[in-house]
Coordinates of C-alpha atoms in Angstrom, one line a residue:
M71 CA 21.3 52.0 -47.4
E72 CA 20.5 48.7 -47.6
S73 CA 23.3 48.0 -45.1
F74 CA 22.0 50.5 -42.7
G75 CA 18.5 48.9 -43.0
T76 CA 20.3 45.4 -42.1
V77 CA 21.8 46.7 -39.1
G78 CA 19.1 48.3 -37.7
T79 CA 16.9 45.0 -38.0
V80 CA 19.8 43.0 -36.4
L81 CA 19.8 45.7 -33.7
G82 CA 16.1 45.6 -33.3
C83 CA 16.4 41.9 -33.2
S84 CA 18.8 42.0 -30.8
A85 CA 17.2 44.4 -28.6
G86 CA 13.8 42.2 -28.7
I87 CA 15.6 39.1 -27.6
A88 CA 17.3 41.3 -24.7
V89 CA 14.0 42.4 -23.6
C90 CA 12.6 38.9 -23.8
G91 CA 15.3 37.8 -21.7
L92 CA 14.9 40.3 -19.0
V93 CA 11.3 39.4 -18.8
F94 CA 11.6 35.6 -18.4
A95 CA 14.8 36.3 -16.1
A96 CA 12.2 38.6 -14.4
Y97 CA 9.6 35.9 -14.5
K98 CA 12.0 33.1 -13.1
L99 CA 12.9 35.2 -10.0
G100 CA 9.4 35.7 -9.2
I101 CA 9.7 39.8 -9.5
L102 CA 6.6 40.1 -11.7
Y103 CA 4.8 37.7 -9.3
Q104 CA 5.9 40.0 -6.5
L105 CA 4.6 42.8 -8.2
F106 CA 1.0 41.9 -8.0
H107 CA 0.9 39.5 -4.8
K108 CA 2.5 40.9 -1.1
T109 CA 4.8 38.9 0.8
E110 CA 3.4 39.3 4.5
I111 CA 6.7 39.3 6.5
Q112 CA 5.0 39.8 10.0
S113 CA 2.8 37.1 9.6
P114 CA 3.4 34.1 12.1
R115 CA 2.1 31.5 9.8
H116 CA 3.9 28.4 8.2
G117 CA 3.9 26.5 4.9
G118 CA 2.8 23.2 7.2
E119 CA -0.5 24.8 7.6
S120 CA -1.2 24.9 4.0
V121 CA -0.2 21.3 4.0
A122 CA -2.9 20.4 7.0
E123 CA -5.8 22.3 5.3
V124 CA -5.4 20.4 2.2
L125 CA -5.3 17.1 3.7
R126 CA -8.4 17.7 6.2
A127 CA -10.2 18.8 3.2
H128 CA -9.7 15.7 1.4
G129 CA -10.8 13.8 4.8
V130 CA -7.4 12.4 5.4
K131 CA -7.7 11.4 9.2
Y132 CA -4.1 10.1 10.0
V133 CA -0.4 10.9 9.2
F134 CA 1.7 8.2 10.0
T135 CA 5.3 9.6 10.6
L136 CA 9.1 9.2 12.1
V137 CA 9.7 12.8 13.3
G138 CA 12.3 15.2 12.1
G139 CA 12.9 18.7 12.1
H140 CA 12.6 19.3 8.5
I141 CA 8.9 18.2 8.8
S142 CA 7.9 19.4 12.3
P143 CA 5.6 21.9 11.1
I144 CA 3.5 19.8 8.9
L145 CA 3.2 17.7 12.1
V146 CA 2.0 20.1 14.5
A147 CA -0.4 21.9 12.1
C148 CA -1.9 18.7 11.2
E149 CA -2.5 18.1 14.8
K150 CA -3.9 21.6 15.3
V151 CA -6.7 20.8 12.8
G152 CA -7.4 17.2 14.4
I153 CA -5.5 15.0 12.1
R154 CA -4.1 11.9 14.1
I155 CA -0.3 12.0 14.0
V156 CA 0.8 8.7 14.5
D157 CA 4.8 8.2 14.9
T158 CA 6.2 4.7 14.4
R159 CA 9.8 3.3 15.2
H160 CA 10.8 3.1 11.6
E161 CA 10.0 5.2 8.5
A162 CA 8.9 2.2 6.6
T163 CA 6.6 1.3 9.2
A164 CA 4.8 4.8 8.5
V165 CA 4.3 3.9 4.9
F166 CA 2.8 0.5 5.5
A167 CA 0.2 2.0 7.7
A168 CA -0.7 4.5 5.4
D169 CA -0.9 1.9 2.5
A170 CA -3.4 -0.1 4.8
V171 CA -5.4 2.6 5.5
A172 CA -5.6 3.5 1.7
R173 CA -6.5 -0.1 1.3
L174 CA -9.3 -0.2 4.0
S175 CA -10.5 3.4 4.0
G176 CA -10.7 4.1 0.4
T177 CA -9.0 7.3 0.5
V178 CA -5.4 8.1 0.3
G179 CA -3.0 7.0 3.0
V180 CA -0.7 9.8 4.0
A181 CA 3.0 9.2 5.5
A182 CA 5.6 12.0 6.3
V183 CA 9.2 11.4 7.1
T184 CA 12.2 13.6 7.3
A185 CA 15.0 14.1 4.5
G186 CA 17.7 11.9 3.5
P187 CA 17.7 8.5 5.6
G188 CA 14.4 9.2 6.6
L189 CA 13.3 9.0 2.8
T190 CA 15.6 6.4 1.7
N191 CA 14.4 4.0 4.5
T192 CA 10.7 4.0 3.0
V193 CA 11.9 3.1 -0.8
T194 CA 11.3 -0.7 -0.1
A195 CA 7.3 0.3 1.2
V196 CA 6.8 2.7 -1.8
K197 CA 7.8 0.3 -4.3
N198 CA 5.4 -2.1 -2.4
A199 CA 2.7 0.1 -2.5
Q200 CA 3.2 0.8 -6.1
M201 CA 3.3 -3.0 -6.8
A202 CA -0.2 -3.4 -4.8
E203 CA -1.6 -0.2 -6.2
S204 CA -2.2 1.6 -3.1
P205 CA -3.0 5.3 -3.2
L206 CA -0.4 7.0 -1.2
L207 CA 0.8 10.6 -0.7
L208 CA 4.6 10.7 0.6
I209 CA 5.6 13.6 2.2
G210 CA 9.3 14.3 2.5
G211 CA 11.7 16.8 4.0
A212 CA 14.2 18.3 2.3
A213 CA 17.4 20.6 2.3
G214 CA 16.4 24.6 1.9
T215 CA 16.1 25.5 -1.5
L216 CA 19.1 27.5 -1.9
L217 CA 21.3 24.9 -0.2
Q218 CA 20.7 21.8 -2.2
G219 CA 23.5 20.2 -3.9
R220 CA 26.0 22.5 -1.7
G221 CA 26.2 19.8 1.4
A222 CA 23.3 20.4 3.5
L223 CA 22.5 18.1 6.3
Q224 CA 20.9 14.8 5.1
D225 CA 20.8 16.2 1.2
I226 CA 20.7 14.1 -1.4
D227 CA 18.8 13.8 -4.9
Q228 CA 15.5 12.4 -3.5
M229 CA 13.5 13.1 -6.9
S230 CA 15.5 10.8 -8.7
L231 CA 15.0 7.9 -6.0
F232 CA 11.0 8.3 -6.1
K233 CA 10.5 9.1 -10.0
P234 CA 10.7 5.2 -10.8
L235 CA 8.3 4.7 -8.0
C236 CA 5.8 7.1 -8.0
K237 CA 2.9 8.2 -10.3
F238 CA 4.1 12.0 -9.5
C239 CA 6.7 13.7 -8.0
A240 CA 7.2 17.4 -7.4
S241 CA 9.4 19.5 -5.3
I242 CA 8.0 22.7 -3.5
R243 CA 10.1 25.6 -4.4
T244 CA 7.8 28.8 -3.0
I245 CA 4.9 28.4 -0.2
R246 CA 2.1 29.2 -3.0
E247 CA 2.9 26.2 -4.3
I248 CA 1.6 24.0 -1.8
V249 CA -1.9 24.0 -1.8
P250 CA -2.4 23.2 -5.7
T251 CA 0.6 20.7 -6.0
V252 CA -0.9 18.8 -2.9
R253 CA -4.5 18.8 -4.4
R254 CA -3.1 17.5 -7.7
A255 CA -1.1 14.9 -5.8
L256 CA -3.7 13.4 -3.9
A257 CA -5.8 13.3 -7.3
I258 CA -3.2 11.7 -9.2
A259 CA -2.7 9.0 -6.5
Q260 CA -6.4 8.0 -6.6
S261 CA -6.7 8.2 -10.8
G262 CA -6.5 5.6 -13.2
T263 CA -4.5 3.0 -11.5
P264 CA -4.1 4.1 -7.6
G265 CA -0.2 4.3 -6.6
P266 CA 2.0 6.2 -4.4
V267 CA 2.8 10.3 -5.1
F268 CA 5.5 12.2 -3.4
I269 CA 6.1 15.8 -2.6
E270 CA 9.3 17.0 -1.0
F271 CA 9.0 20.3 1.0
P272 CA 12.4 22.0 1.4
I273 CA 12.9 23.1 5.3
D274 CA 12.6 27.0 4.0
T275 CA 8.9 26.3 2.8
L276 CA 7.9 25.0 5.8
Y277 CA 9.0 27.1 8.6
P278 CA 7.2 30.9 9.1
Y279 CA 9.2 34.0 7.7
H280 CA 11.0 35.3 10.6
L281 CA 12.9 31.8 11.1
V282 CA 13.7 31.7 7.5
S283 CA 14.9 35.1 7.2
K284 CA 17.0 34.7 10.3
E285 CA 18.6 31.5 8.9
F286 CA 18.8 32.1 5.3
G287 CA 19.3 35.8 5.2
V288 CA 22.5 37.7 4.1
K289 CA 24.7 38.0 7.3
N290 CA 28.0 39.1 6.4
P291 CA 27.6 40.1 2.4
P292 CA 31.0 40.3 0.4
K293 CA 31.7 44.0 -0.5
G294 CA 31.5 45.7 -4.0
L295 CA 29.2 45.1 -6.4
M296 CA 29.1 41.3 -6.1
G297 CA 28.2 41.6 -2.7
K298 CA 25.3 44.0 -3.8
I299 CA 24.2 41.3 -6.1
V300 CA 24.2 38.5 -3.8
S301 CA 22.5 40.5 -1.1
W302 CA 19.8 41.4 -3.6
Y303 CA 19.6 38.1 -5.2
L304 CA 19.3 36.6 -1.5
S305 CA 16.7 39.0 -0.4
N306 CA 14.5 38.7 -3.3
H307 CA 14.5 35.0 -3.3
L308 CA 13.1 35.0 0.4
M309 CA 10.5 37.6 -0.6
N310 CA 9.4 35.4 -3.8
L311 CA 9.4 32.4 -1.2
F312 CA 6.5 33.9 0.6
A313 CA 5.1 36.2 -1.7
G314 CA 1.2 35.3 -1.9
A315 CA 1.9 32.7 0.3
W316 CA -1.5 33.1 2.4
E317 CA -4.0 34.3 -0.2
T318 CA -7.0 32.2 -0.2
R319 CA -7.1 29.0 -2.3
D320 CA -9.2 26.3 -3.0
V321 CA -8.3 23.3 -1.1
S322 CA -11.1 21.0 -2.1
P323 CA -10.6 17.6 -3.9
L324 CA -10.0 17.7 -7.5
P325 CA -12.1 15.2 -9.5
V326 CA -10.8 11.4 -9.8
D327 CA -10.4 9.9 -13.2
I328 CA -11.2 6.3 -13.3
P329 CA -11.3 4.1 -16.3
Q330 CA -14.6 2.4 -17.2
A331 CA -15.6 -0.5 -19.7
T332 CA -17.5 0.8 -22.7
D333 CA -21.1 -0.2 -22.9
D334 CA -20.0 -2.4 -26.2
Q335 CA -17.4 -4.2 -24.1
V336 CA -19.9 -5.0 -21.3
Q337 CA -22.1 -6.3 -24.2
R338 CA -19.7 -8.5 -25.7
C339 CA -19.0 -10.0 -22.7
I340 CA -22.2 -10.6 -21.5
E341 CA -23.0 -12.7 -24.6
L342 CA -19.3 -14.6 -23.8
V343 CA -20.8 -15.4 -20.3
S344 CA -24.1 -16.6 -21.1
R345 CA -22.8 -19.2 -23.6
A346 CA -20.3 -20.7 -21.0
K347 CA -20.9 -23.7 -19.4
K348 CA -17.7 -24.0 -17.0
P349 CA -16.8 -20.1 -16.4
V350 CA -14.3 -19.1 -13.6
I351 CA -13.6 -15.8 -12.3
L352 CA -10.3 -15.0 -10.8
L353 CA -10.7 -11.6 -8.6
G354 CA -7.6 -9.6 -7.5
S355 CA -7.4 -6.7 -5.1
Q356 CA -8.1 -4.2 -7.7
A357 CA -11.6 -5.0 -7.6
T358 CA -11.9 -3.7 -4.2
L359 CA -11.2 -0.1 -5.3
P360 CA -13.4 2.7 -5.1
P361 CA -15.9 3.7 -6.4
T362 CA -18.0 0.6 -6.4
P363 CA -19.0 -0.7 -2.6
V364 CA -17.7 -4.0 -1.8
D365 CA -21.0 -5.0 -1.0
D366 CA -22.6 -4.4 -4.5
I367 CA -19.6 -6.7 -5.9
R368 CA -20.4 -9.7 -3.7
K369 CA -24.0 -9.4 -4.9
A370 CA -23.1 -9.5 -8.3
L371 CA -20.7 -12.3 -7.7
E372 CA -23.4 -14.3 -5.9
D373 CA -25.9 -13.0 -8.6
L374 CA -23.9 -14.6 -11.5
G375 CA -23.4 -17.8 -9.5
I376 CA -19.7 -18.3 -11.3
P377 CA -17.1 -20.0 -9.0
C378 CA -14.7 -17.8 -7.8
F379 CA -10.9 -17.6 -6.8
L380 CA -10.3 -15.0 -4.6
G381 CA -6.8 -13.4 -4.6
G382 CA -5.2 -10.3 -2.4
M383 CA -7.9 -7.7 -1.0
S384 CA -10.7 -9.3 -2.4
R385 CA -10.1 -12.7 -0.2
G386 CA -13.2 -12.7 2.0
M387 CA -15.5 -11.1 -0.4
L388 CA -17.9 -14.1 -0.5
G389 CA -17.6 -14.5 3.4
K390 CA -16.2 -17.8 4.9
D391 CA -18.8 -20.3 3.5
S392 CA -19.7 -19.1 0.1
P393 CA -21.0 -22.3 -2.6
I394 CA -19.1 -20.0 -5.4
H395 CA -16.0 -19.6 -3.2
I396 CA -13.4 -21.9 -4.4
R397 CA -10.2 -22.0 -2.6
Q398 CA -8.2 -25.4 -3.8
N399 CA -7.3 -26.6 -6.8
R400 CA -7.1 -23.8 -8.8
R401 CA -5.0 -25.0 -11.7
D402 CA -7.1 -28.1 -12.5
A403 CA -10.3 -25.7 -12.5
L404 CA -8.4 -23.4 -14.8
K405 CA -7.6 -26.4 -17.4
E406 CA -11.2 -27.3 -17.4
A407 CA -13.0 -23.8 -17.7
D408 CA -14.3 -23.1 -21.1
L409 CA -14.2 -19.1 -20.0
V410 CA -12.0 -17.2 -17.5
L411 CA -12.5 -13.7 -16.3
L412 CA -9.4 -11.9 -14.9
A413 CA -11.3 -9.3 -12.8
G414 CA -7.9 -7.3 -11.7
T415 CA -5.5 -10.5 -11.4
V416 CA -2.4 -10.1 -13.6
C417 CA -0.9 -12.9 -15.4
D418 CA 2.6 -12.5 -13.4
F419 CA 4.3 -15.5 -11.4
R420 CA 1.1 -15.7 -9.5
L421 CA -0.4 -17.5 -12.6
S422 CA 2.5 -18.9 -14.0
Y423 CA 2.9 -15.8 -16.4
G424 CA -0.4 -16.9 -18.2
R425 CA 0.6 -20.6 -18.6
V426 CA -1.8 -22.4 -16.7
L427 CA -4.6 -20.7 -18.5
N428 CA -6.2 -23.1 -21.2
R429 CA -5.2 -21.9 -24.6
R430 CA -8.7 -23.2 -25.7
S431 CA -10.5 -20.9 -23.1
K432 CA -12.3 -17.4 -23.9
I433 CA -10.6 -14.9 -21.8
I434 CA -12.0 -11.7 -20.5
A435 CA -9.5 -9.6 -19.1
V436 CA -10.4 -6.6 -16.9
N437 CA -7.4 -4.1 -15.1
R438 CA -7.3 -0.3 -14.7
D439 CA -3.3 -0.8 -16.2
K440 CA -2.6 -1.3 -19.9
T441 CA 0.6 -2.6 -19.0
Q442 CA -0.5 -5.3 -16.4
L443 CA -3.9 -6.0 -18.5
L444 CA -1.8 -7.5 -21.2
K445 CA 1.3 -8.4 -19.0
N446 CA 3.0 -11.8 -20.9
S447 CA 0.0 -11.9 -23.5
D448 CA 2.6 -11.7 -26.0
M449 CA 3.9 -15.0 -24.9
F450 CA 2.0 -17.3 -23.3
W451 CA -1.5 -16.4 -23.2
K452 CA -4.0 -14.4 -25.4
P453 CA -7.2 -12.6 -24.1
T454 CA -10.4 -12.6 -26.0
I455 CA -11.4 -9.3 -24.9
A456 CA -9.0 -7.1 -22.9
I457 CA -10.8 -3.8 -20.8
Q458 CA -9.1 -1.3 -19.6
G459 CA -10.9 -0.7 -16.9
D460 CA -12.4 -0.7 -13.2
A461 CA -13.1 -4.2 -12.7
G462 CA -15.6 -3.7 -9.8
S463 CA -17.8 -1.5 -11.7
F464 CA -17.5 -4.2 -14.7
L465 CA -18.5 -7.0 -12.6
V466 CA -21.7 -5.2 -11.4
R467 CA -22.7 -4.0 -14.9
L468 CA -22.0 -7.6 -16.3
S469 CA -24.2 -9.0 -13.4
K470 CA -27.0 -6.5 -14.5
G471 CA -26.4 -7.5 -18.1
L472 CA -27.2 -11.2 -17.3
K473 CA -30.3 -10.5 -14.5
G474 CA -32.0 -14.0 -14.9
H475 CA -28.9 -16.1 -16.0
R476 CA -26.9 -18.2 -13.7
C477 CA -23.9 -20.3 -14.1
P478 CA -24.9 -24.2 -14.2
E479 CA -24.7 -25.1 -10.9
E480 CA -23.2 -28.9 -11.5
W481 CA -20.0 -26.7 -12.3
P482 CA -19.3 -24.9 -8.9
Q483 CA -20.8 -27.8 -6.8
S484 CA -17.9 -30.3 -8.3
L485 CA -15.1 -27.8 -7.9
K486 CA -16.7 -27.1 -4.3
A487 CA -16.3 -31.0 -3.7
G488 CA -12.8 -30.7 -4.7
D489 CA -12.4 -28.3 -2.0
V490 CA -14.1 -30.5 0.6
T491 CA -11.6 -33.4 -0.6
K492 CA -8.5 -31.1 -0.3
E493 CA -9.2 -29.6 2.8
S494 CA -10.3 -32.7 4.7
V495 CA -6.9 -33.8 3.5
N496 CA -5.2 -30.8 5.1
R497 CA -7.2 -31.0 8.0
A498 CA -5.7 -34.6 8.5
K499 CA -2.2 -33.3 8.2
A500 CA -2.7 -30.9 10.8
D501 CA -3.7 -33.6 13.1
E502 CA -0.3 -35.4 12.4
K503 CA 2.4 -35.2 15.5
T504 CA 5.2 -33.3 14.5
E505 CA 8.7 -34.4 15.8
H506 CA 9.7 -31.4 17.5
H507 CA 6.9 -28.6 19.1
L508 CA 3.4 -27.7 17.7
N509 CA 1.9 -28.7 14.3
P510 CA 1.8 -25.5 12.5
L511 CA -1.3 -26.4 10.7
N512 CA -3.0 -27.4 13.9
V513 CA -2.0 -23.8 15.5
L514 CA -3.4 -21.8 12.2
H515 CA -6.5 -24.3 12.4
R516 CA -7.3 -23.4 16.2
V517 CA -6.9 -19.5 15.3
D518 CA -8.8 -19.8 12.6
E519 CA -12.0 -21.2 14.7
L520 CA -11.8 -18.9 17.5
M521 CA -11.2 -15.5 15.6
A522 CA -13.8 -12.9 15.8
E523 CA -16.1 -12.8 12.9
D524 CA -14.9 -9.0 12.2
S525 CA -11.1 -9.9 12.7
I526 CA -8.8 -8.7 9.8
I527 CA -6.0 -10.6 9.1
V528 CA -2.2 -9.2 8.2
A529 CA 0.1 -11.6 6.7
D530 CA 3.9 -11.3 7.2
G531 CA 6.0 -13.9 6.6
G532 CA 6.8 -16.9 4.1
D533 CA 6.5 -20.7 5.4
F534 CA 4.0 -19.9 8.1
V535 CA 2.0 -17.4 6.6
G536 CA 2.0 -19.4 3.3
S537 CA 0.1 -22.2 5.1
A538 CA -1.9 -19.5 6.7
A539 CA -3.6 -18.6 3.1
Y540 CA -4.9 -21.8 2.6
I541 CA -6.4 -22.7 6.5
M542 CA -7.4 -19.2 7.4
R543 CA -10.8 -18.0 6.2
P544 CA -11.3 -14.1 6.1
R545 CA -15.1 -13.4 7.2
G546 CA -15.5 -10.5 4.7
P547 CA -14.3 -8.3 2.1
M548 CA -11.0 -6.2 2.6
R549 CA -10.2 -8.4 6.1
W550 CA -7.1 -9.8 4.5
L551 CA -4.0 -8.0 4.4
D552 CA -1.0 -8.9 2.3
P553 CA 2.0 -7.6 0.8
G554 CA 0.6 -8.1 -2.6
A555 CA 3.0 -8.9 -5.8
F556 CA 6.2 -7.6 -4.2
G557 CA 6.1 -10.3 -1.5
T558 CA 7.5 -7.8 1.0
L559 CA 8.8 -9.0 4.7
G560 CA 8.3 -6.3 7.4
V561 CA 5.0 -5.4 6.4
G562 CA 3.1 -6.6 9.6
G563 CA 3.5 -3.8 12.1
G564 CA 2.4 -1.0 9.6
F565 CA -0.5 -3.0 8.3
A566 CA -1.8 -4.1 11.7
L567 CA -1.6 -0.4 12.8
G568 CA -3.1 1.0 9.9
A569 CA -6.0 -1.5 10.2
K570 CA -6.7 -1.2 14.0
L571 CA -7.2 2.4 13.4
C572 CA -9.5 1.9 10.6
R573 CA -11.2 -0.7 12.1
P574 CA -10.6 -0.2 15.8
E575 CA -13.8 -2.4 16.8
S576 CA -12.0 -5.3 14.9
E577 CA -10.0 -7.8 16.3
V578 CA -6.7 -7.6 14.4
W579 CA -4.5 -10.8 13.8
I580 CA -0.9 -10.4 12.5
V581 CA 0.2 -13.7 11.3
Y582 CA 4.2 -13.8 11.5
G583 CA 7.1 -16.0 10.7
D584 CA 9.5 -15.9 13.1
G585 CA 12.0 -14.1 10.4
S586 CA 9.5 -11.7 9.2
L587 CA 8.9 -10.7 12.9
G588 CA 12.2 -9.1 13.2
Y589 CA 11.8 -6.5 10.6
S590 CA 8.7 -4.8 13.3
V591 CA 8.6 -6.0 16.6
A592 CA 9.5 -2.9 17.6
E593 CA 6.3 -1.6 16.8
F594 CA 4.6 -3.5 19.7
D595 CA 6.3 -0.2 21.6
T596 CA 3.9 1.8 19.2
F597 CA 1.1 -0.2 19.7
T598 CA 1.2 0.5 23.3
R599 CA 1.4 4.1 22.9
H600 CA -1.1 4.6 20.5
K601 CA -3.4 2.2 22.2
T602 CA -3.9 0.1 19.0
P603 CA -4.0 -3.1 20.6
V604 CA -3.5 -6.7 18.3
I605 CA -2.9 -10.2 18.2
A606 CA 0.3 -11.6 16.8
V607 CA 0.6 -15.1 16.4
V608 CA 4.3 -16.3 15.5
G609 CA 5.1 -19.4 13.8
N610 CA 8.7 -19.7 15.6
D611 CA 10.4 -22.9 14.2
A612 CA 14.0 -21.3 14.4
C613 CA 14.6 -21.1 10.3
W614 CA 13.6 -19.0 7.5
S615 CA 11.7 -22.4 6.3
Q616 CA 10.8 -21.2 3.1
I617 CA 14.2 -20.9 1.7
S618 CA 15.5 -23.4 3.7
R619 CA 13.3 -26.1 1.9
E620 CA 15.0 -25.2 -1.3
Q621 CA 18.1 -24.6 -0.7
V622 CA 19.2 -27.4 1.6
P623 CA 18.0 -30.4 -1.1
I624 CA 19.9 -28.2 -4.0
L625 CA 22.8 -26.7 -2.6
G626 CA 23.2 -28.8 0.2
S627 CA 23.7 -26.1 2.8
N628 CA 21.4 -24.7 5.9
V629 CA 23.8 -21.4 5.5
A630 CA 21.7 -18.1 6.6
C631 CA 18.8 -20.1 7.0
G632 CA 19.0 -20.8 10.8
L633 CA 17.7 -18.8 13.6
A634 CA 17.0 -19.3 17.6
F635 CA 13.9 -20.2 19.6
T636 CA 14.0 -16.9 20.3
D637 CA 11.8 -15.3 23.5
Y638 CA 10.0 -12.9 21.3
H639 CA 7.1 -13.1 24.0
I640 CA 9.8 -11.3 26.4
V641 CA 10.4 -8.3 23.7
A642 CA 6.6 -8.0 23.8
D643 CA 6.6 -7.2 27.2
G644 CA 9.6 -5.0 26.9
Y645 CA 7.4 -2.7 24.8
G646 CA 4.6 -2.7 26.8
G647 CA 2.4 -5.6 25.6
K648 CA 1.8 -8.9 26.5
G649 CA 3.9 -12.2 25.3
Y650 CA 3.1 -16.1 25.5
L651 CA 5.2 -18.8 24.8
I652 CA 3.6 -21.6 23.8
G653 CA 5.1 -24.9 22.9
R654 CA 4.3 -28.7 23.0
E655 CA 3.4 -29.0 26.5
D656 CA 0.6 -26.5 26.0
Q657 CA -1.3 -28.3 23.1
D658 CA -4.5 -29.1 25.6
R659 CA -4.8 -25.5 26.3
L660 CA -3.8 -23.4 23.1
S661 CA -7.4 -22.8 22.8
D662 CA -7.8 -21.4 26.3
I663 CA -4.6 -19.2 26.0
I664 CA -6.1 -18.0 22.3
R665 CA -9.2 -16.9 24.3
Q666 CA -7.2 -15.3 26.9
A667 CA -5.3 -13.5 24.6
Q668 CA -8.6 -12.1 22.7
K669 CA -9.8 -11.0 26.2
E670 CA -6.6 -9.1 26.9
T671 CA -6.6 -7.3 23.7
Q672 CA -10.0 -6.2 24.1
E673 CA -8.9 -4.9 27.6
G674 CA -6.0 -2.7 25.8
K675 CA -3.3 -5.0 25.4
A676 CA -0.9 -6.1 22.5
I677 CA -0.6 -9.6 22.6
L678 CA 2.3 -11.8 21.0
L679 CA 1.7 -15.6 21.0
N680 CA 5.4 -17.0 20.5
V681 CA 4.1 -20.7 19.0
L682 CA 7.3 -22.9 18.8
I683 CA 6.4 -25.0 15.7
G684 CA 7.7 -28.3 14.0
K685 CA 8.3 -29.4 10.3
T686 CA 5.7 -30.7 8.2
N687 CA 5.7 -31.3 4.5
F688 CA 2.6 -29.3 3.9
R689 CA 4.1 -26.9 1.4
E690 CA 7.2 -29.2 -0.2
G691 CA 7.3 -28.3 -4.0
S692 CA 6.4 -24.5 -3.2
I693 CA 8.7 -22.4 -4.9
S694 CA 10.8 -19.5 -3.2
V695 CA 12.4 -17.5 -5.9

């Protein structure tokens, strides 16, 4: 009898496993879902409409793209709901433009590109956004759900490419997934440390049922049992793809999680700052992130009275003539400081990995990202207090806690005096005559003196742009756009496009090296077509000078560093803009040319100033690797 009992138990278990297996298979194939959710096979609607609904609900105003058949439904649907579609001449530019919009608007920037090469063209720009901590949604087309891995047009493993670059990656498998997936992606992009997210949309999740069934439906199924199985599987897959597709779903934004310093941490910092005699604040781009308005942060810094060194998007935070904004001699100031506050600033190569910090200084580090917060603290520096939290709101709370207390006046005054001395030397260098062409420092001083107070400066280049960082003064917060820690060339066209769309009333200046210009000069066509007039000033010395300056003396060769004094101004003319060639003979009328360029920009023309420049020793010793 025991043996019969054992057999019965085994059979019962086997039956249970079989039932569970069938239920699981029914779930995976969507059969259970289809029992309760209708497939509307007559509906003309498509998945692109769902994407557009969510983007509109999240306040997205622009989608940047280079068109492709995989993503056409998204672009058309976005246009219909009032989202402006801005098409560029390279996919990287589309992502750079979305990056700029994210930085300047406080929302998520959105770019949509086609499958395969369309997406691979964006990899550098997405990595740049990751390192610059820009909230960005990259939408990518993809081969049909059943054709992936089978040799379809432009089919590659896109998820593997973007998982190391993005905070969140998803591949849409049914239309009903679109709304919740896009909502989640947009929230993740803005939460914690902001960054890019990626969603791929197989082509059959974006087009209407009648087109998808025609393209992917069974045409000549094999005969017999196998044919019936294949026909059923394909039919079920199609029905599941559209099951419940057009049911009403919540498209509103999900909550965004932003880490904050604790009250105890803020109080400990208040005590440290109140005792400091020579404090210094190093402000990074992260301090400009939402939710704290930049004007509140500026007021907090002014109330504290602590000398500040500003980097990235925080350049201009204090205006151009603030007594506490220190631009020069940062290394010397850090040696003297008894307290250093790293507000969103990272101890990477820009701070010599932390080696420039005085080991006797008290160091307060605030950063949303734990890895960046403690970068190189195991080797070259140690934080006194390390806070994983939002830098902007921390500064406001610190200022309130120190109300009535100000940094001793003689400390920022002494640093400002050093600024004046150094900038006088730099100004003298600008007045020197170069062996050939114009002095680049003089050109940059002229532009800085004449640019409008509301100007936004886009930095894209090496040597010429490195000089501009010392000379040009952003007039306000979030009016300087550079690539950030990745040091990417080619951001100019996209950043300027996004900036001009966000701030149409502002002058947008691109400071190009003649090397970096080559990456995005074709976007003058985009500026013309989309009526986004910008002014580009190109330091044309016919050389990759930042590399050549090191390569020639160390290795004895200028190989691959030489360019030509190319007629870039004619290229701008050909794309519908207006170009000027400016050489030594134009020295006396340089200011008049700049004013004319500003006037023509106001009239709707994108301008390129092709300025032939000579060599100076201004940045000798700068490291290019």
